[in-house]
CSV table of C-alpha atoms in Angstrom, one decimal:
chain,number,residue,atom,x,y,z
A,1,GLU,CA,-19.5,58.4,18.8
A,2,ALA,CA,-16.4,60.0,17.3
A,3,ILE,CA,-14.3,59.6,14.2
A,4,ALA,CA,-10.5,59.6,14.6
A,5,PRO,CA,-8.9,60.1,11.2
A,6,GLY,CA,-5.4,59.5,10.6
A,7,SER,CA,-2.9,59.4,7.7
A,8,VAL,CA,0.8,59.4,7.0
A,9,THR,CA,2.6,60.2,3.7
A,10,ALA,CA,6.4,59.5,3.3
A,11,PHE,CA,8.9,60.9,0.4
A,12,ARG,CA,12.3,59.2,0.4
A,13,LEU,CA,14.6,61.8,-0.4
A,14,THR,CA,17.7,59.5,-0.8
A,15,ASN,CA,18.7,56.1,0.2
A,16,GLN,CA,19.2,57.1,3.8
A,17,LEU,CA,16.8,60.2,4.3
A,18,THR,CA,12.9,60.1,4.4
A,19,LEU,CA,10.5,62.9,5.1
A,20,ALA,CA,7.1,62.3,6.5
A,21,TRP,CA,3.9,64.2,7.3
A,22,GLY,CA,1.1,62.7,9.4
A,23,SER,CA,-2.2,63.6,10.9
A,24,SER,CA,-4.0,61.9,13.8
A,25,ALA,CA,-6.4,62.4,16.6
A,26,PRO,CA,-4.6,61.4,19.7
A,27,PHE,CA,-6.9,62.5,22.5
A,28,ALA,CA,-10.7,62.8,22.4
A,29,THR,CA,-13.6,62.5,24.7
A,30,ASP,CA,-17.4,63.1,23.9
A,31,VAL,CA,-19.6,62.5,26.9
A,32,LYS,CA,-23.2,63.7,27.0
A,33,ALA,CA,-26.1,63.4,29.5
A,34,ASN,CA,-29.9,64.2,29.6
A,35,GLU,CA,-30.9,67.5,30.9
A,36,ASP,CA,-33.1,65.9,33.6
A,37,TRP,CA,-30.4,63.6,35.2
A,38,GLY,CA,-29.4,64.2,38.9
A,39,GLY,CA,-25.8,65.2,38.1
A,40,ARG,CA,-26.8,68.1,35.5
A,41,PHE,CA,-25.4,70.9,37.8
A,42,HIS,CA,-22.0,69.2,37.4
A,43,LEU,CA,-22.0,67.9,33.8
A,44,LEU,CA,-24.3,67.6,30.9
A,45,MET,CA,-21.7,67.5,28.1
A,46,SER,CA,-18.0,67.3,27.9
A,47,ARG,CA,-16.1,67.3,24.6
A,48,MET,CA,-12.4,67.5,24.1
A,49,VAL,CA,-10.8,66.9,20.7
A,50,SER,CA,-7.2,67.1,19.8
A,51,MET,CA,-6.1,67.0,16.1
A,52,ALA,CA,-2.4,66.6,15.5
A,53,VAL,CA,-0.1,67.2,12.6
A,54,THR,CA,3.3,65.9,12.7
A,55,ALA,CA,6.4,66.6,10.2
A,56,ALA,CA,9.3,64.3,10.7
A,57,ALA,CA,12.6,63.3,9.2
A,58,SER,CA,14.1,59.7,9.3
A,59,TYR,CA,17.6,58.9,8.7
A,60,GLU,CA,18.6,55.2,8.2
A,61,PHE,CA,22.1,54.9,9.8
A,62,ALA,CA,22.8,51.3,8.9
A,63,PRO,CA,20.7,48.7,6.9
A,64,GLY,CA,17.8,47.9,9.1
A,65,PHE,CA,18.2,50.7,11.6
A,66,ALA,CA,16.5,54.0,11.2
A,67,VAL,CA,16.1,57.0,13.8
A,68,SER,CA,13.4,59.7,13.3
A,69,ALA,CA,12.6,63.1,14.9
A,70,GLY,CA,10.0,65.6,14.3
A,71,VAL,CA,7.7,68.3,15.7
A,72,THR,CA,3.9,68.0,16.2
A,73,GLY,CA,1.3,70.7,16.1
A,74,ASP,CA,-1.9,69.7,18.0
A,75,TYR,CA,-5.1,71.8,17.7
A,76,PHE,CA,-7.3,71.3,20.8
A,77,ASP,CA,-10.9,72.1,21.0
A,78,THR,CA,-13.1,71.9,24.1
A,79,ARG,CA,-16.7,72.4,25.0
A,80,PHE,CA,-18.3,71.8,28.6
A,81,GLU,CA,-21.9,72.1,29.4
A,82,ASN,CA,-24.0,71.9,32.7
A,83,ILE,CA,-27.1,73.4,34.2
A,84,SER,CA,-26.6,76.4,36.7
A,85,LEU,CA,-29.0,78.1,38.9
A,86,LEU,CA,-29.1,81.7,38.2
A,87,PRO,CA,-30.3,84.3,40.8
A,88,ILE,CA,-33.3,86.4,39.5
A,89,PRO,CA,-33.6,89.7,41.5
A,90,GLY,CA,-37.0,89.4,43.5
A,91,GLY,CA,-37.5,85.9,42.5
A,92,ALA,CA,-36.5,82.2,42.9
A,93,PRO,CA,-33.4,81.1,41.1
A,94,VAL,CA,-33.9,79.4,37.6
A,95,GLU,CA,-32.1,76.7,35.8
A,96,ALA,CA,-30.1,77.6,32.7
A,97,LEU,CA,-27.7,75.9,30.4
A,98,THR,CA,-24.4,77.3,31.0
A,99,PHE,CA,-21.2,76.4,28.9
A,100,MET,CA,-17.5,77.0,28.6
A,101,LYS,CA,-15.6,76.6,25.2
A,102,GLY,CA,-12.2,77.2,23.8
A,103,LYS,CA,-9.4,76.2,21.6
A,104,ASP,CA,-5.8,76.4,21.4
A,105,TRP,CA,-2.6,75.2,19.3
A,106,GLY,CA,0.2,73.5,21.3
A,107,PHE,CA,3.6,72.0,19.9
A,108,GLY,CA,5.7,69.1,21.0
A,109,GLY,CA,8.3,66.6,19.9
A,110,VAL,CA,8.4,63.1,18.6
A,111,LEU,CA,11.3,60.7,18.4
A,112,GLY,CA,11.3,57.2,17.0
A,113,VAL,CA,13.7,54.2,16.2
A,114,VAL,CA,12.8,51.3,13.6
A,115,MET,CA,15.0,48.2,13.5
A,116,THR,CA,14.7,45.3,11.1
A,117,PRO,CA,16.5,42.4,12.7
A,118,GLN,CA,15.7,40.0,10.0
A,119,PRO,CA,13.7,40.1,6.7
A,120,GLY,CA,9.9,40.3,7.3
A,121,THR,CA,10.3,41.6,11.0
A,122,ARG,CA,10.2,45.1,12.1
A,123,ILE,CA,10.3,46.7,15.6
A,124,GLY,CA,9.4,50.3,16.3
A,125,LEU,CA,9.8,52.4,19.4
A,126,ALA,CA,8.3,55.9,19.4
A,127,TYR,CA,8.0,58.8,22.0
A,128,HIS,CA,5.6,61.8,21.9
A,129,SER,CA,6.3,64.7,24.4
A,130,LYS,CA,3.9,66.4,26.6
A,131,ILE,CA,2.0,69.2,24.9
A,132,ALA,CA,1.0,72.1,26.9
A,133,HIS,CA,-2.4,74.0,25.9
A,134,THR,CA,-3.5,77.5,27.0
A,135,ILE,CA,-7.2,77.5,26.0
A,136,ASP,CA,-8.7,80.7,25.1
A,137,GLY,CA,-12.4,80.8,25.0
A,138,PHE,CA,-15.6,82.3,26.5
A,139,VAL,CA,-18.2,81.2,29.3
A,140,ASP,CA,-21.9,81.9,28.6
A,141,ALA,CA,-25.4,80.9,29.6
A,142,ARG,CA,-28.6,80.4,27.5
A,143,PHE,CA,-30.6,83.2,29.4
A,144,PRO,CA,-31.4,86.7,28.5
A,145,GLY,CA,-29.3,89.2,30.1
A,146,VAL,CA,-26.3,86.9,31.2
A,147,PRO,CA,-23.4,88.3,29.6
A,148,SER,CA,-20.5,86.3,27.9
A,149,GLU,CA,-17.2,86.4,29.6
A,150,LYS,CA,-13.6,85.5,28.2
A,151,THR,CA,-11.8,82.7,30.1
A,152,ARG,CA,-8.6,81.1,29.8
A,153,TYR,CA,-7.4,77.7,31.2
A,154,GLY,CA,-4.6,75.4,30.8
A,155,ILE,CA,-4.3,71.6,30.0
A,156,ASP,CA,-1.4,69.4,29.5
A,157,LEU,CA,-1.7,66.5,27.1
A,158,PRO,CA,0.6,63.6,28.6
A,159,GLN,CA,3.8,62.3,27.2
A,160,ARG,CA,3.3,58.8,25.7
A,161,ALA,CA,5.6,56.1,24.3
A,162,SER,CA,4.8,53.0,22.2
A,163,LEU,CA,6.5,49.6,21.1
A,164,GLY,CA,5.3,48.0,17.8
A,165,LEU,CA,5.9,44.8,15.9
A,166,GLU,CA,5.2,44.0,12.3
A,167,GLN,CA,5.7,40.5,11.1
A,168,ARG,CA,5.4,39.3,7.6
A,169,VAL,CA,4.0,35.8,7.7
A,170,ASP,CA,3.8,35.4,3.8
A,171,PRO,CA,3.5,37.9,0.9
A,172,GLN,CA,-0.2,38.5,1.5
A,173,LEU,CA,-0.2,38.5,5.3
A,174,ARG,CA,1.5,40.8,7.8
A,175,LEU,CA,0.6,40.7,11.7
A,176,PHE,CA,0.9,43.8,13.8
A,177,ALA,CA,1.0,44.3,17.6
A,178,GLU,CA,1.5,47.5,19.7
A,179,VAL,CA,1.7,48.3,23.3
A,180,GLN,CA,1.4,52.0,24.5
A,181,TRP,CA,2.1,53.8,27.7
A,182,VAL,CA,0.4,57.1,28.3
A,183,ASP,CA,1.6,59.2,31.4
A,184,TRP,CA,-1.9,59.9,32.9
A,185,SER,CA,-0.3,60.4,36.2
A,186,THR,CA,0.6,63.8,35.1
A,187,PHE,CA,-2.8,64.9,33.9
A,188,LYS,CA,-4.2,67.2,36.4
A,189,GLY,CA,-7.2,68.4,34.5
A,190,PHE,CA,-7.8,72.2,33.9
């Protein structure tokens, strides 16, 4: 279960120029397993949450045709847990909860085009660039005497593009449709 908040606020400065500020949660995963399951040595919990803020400007070059560009700041927070066998001098290894967590800010660009081919119909095309993160954090175990260690790992959030349609059916009803492509082929993990 996860909440993915999002909002957009826009200010029209002139008849052609609009500034906007938005927030979203473009990437998230939260997977949990019981400590007694067979794969506990590989994964107990995997949590990755991306919270993005975007500032953009849009300019209407002609009636019904606007282009926008902006920058996105993306805060990425991670936590991974598993069970590890820790060697005990003079004794049998013991199971202990181990975890790695960290966070980072990364930045990317956004581009968009909105067309209004006829009254009541809007078509939008948007592009979000790849965002590279270098996560700084630490690795630790819940076991006495095991020291915490600093860690650094990288993750690239993939580029994505979307095409949207808004159709006003009558004054009280608008229909929306969107198709989105995410370049997961470039996602290599950590």
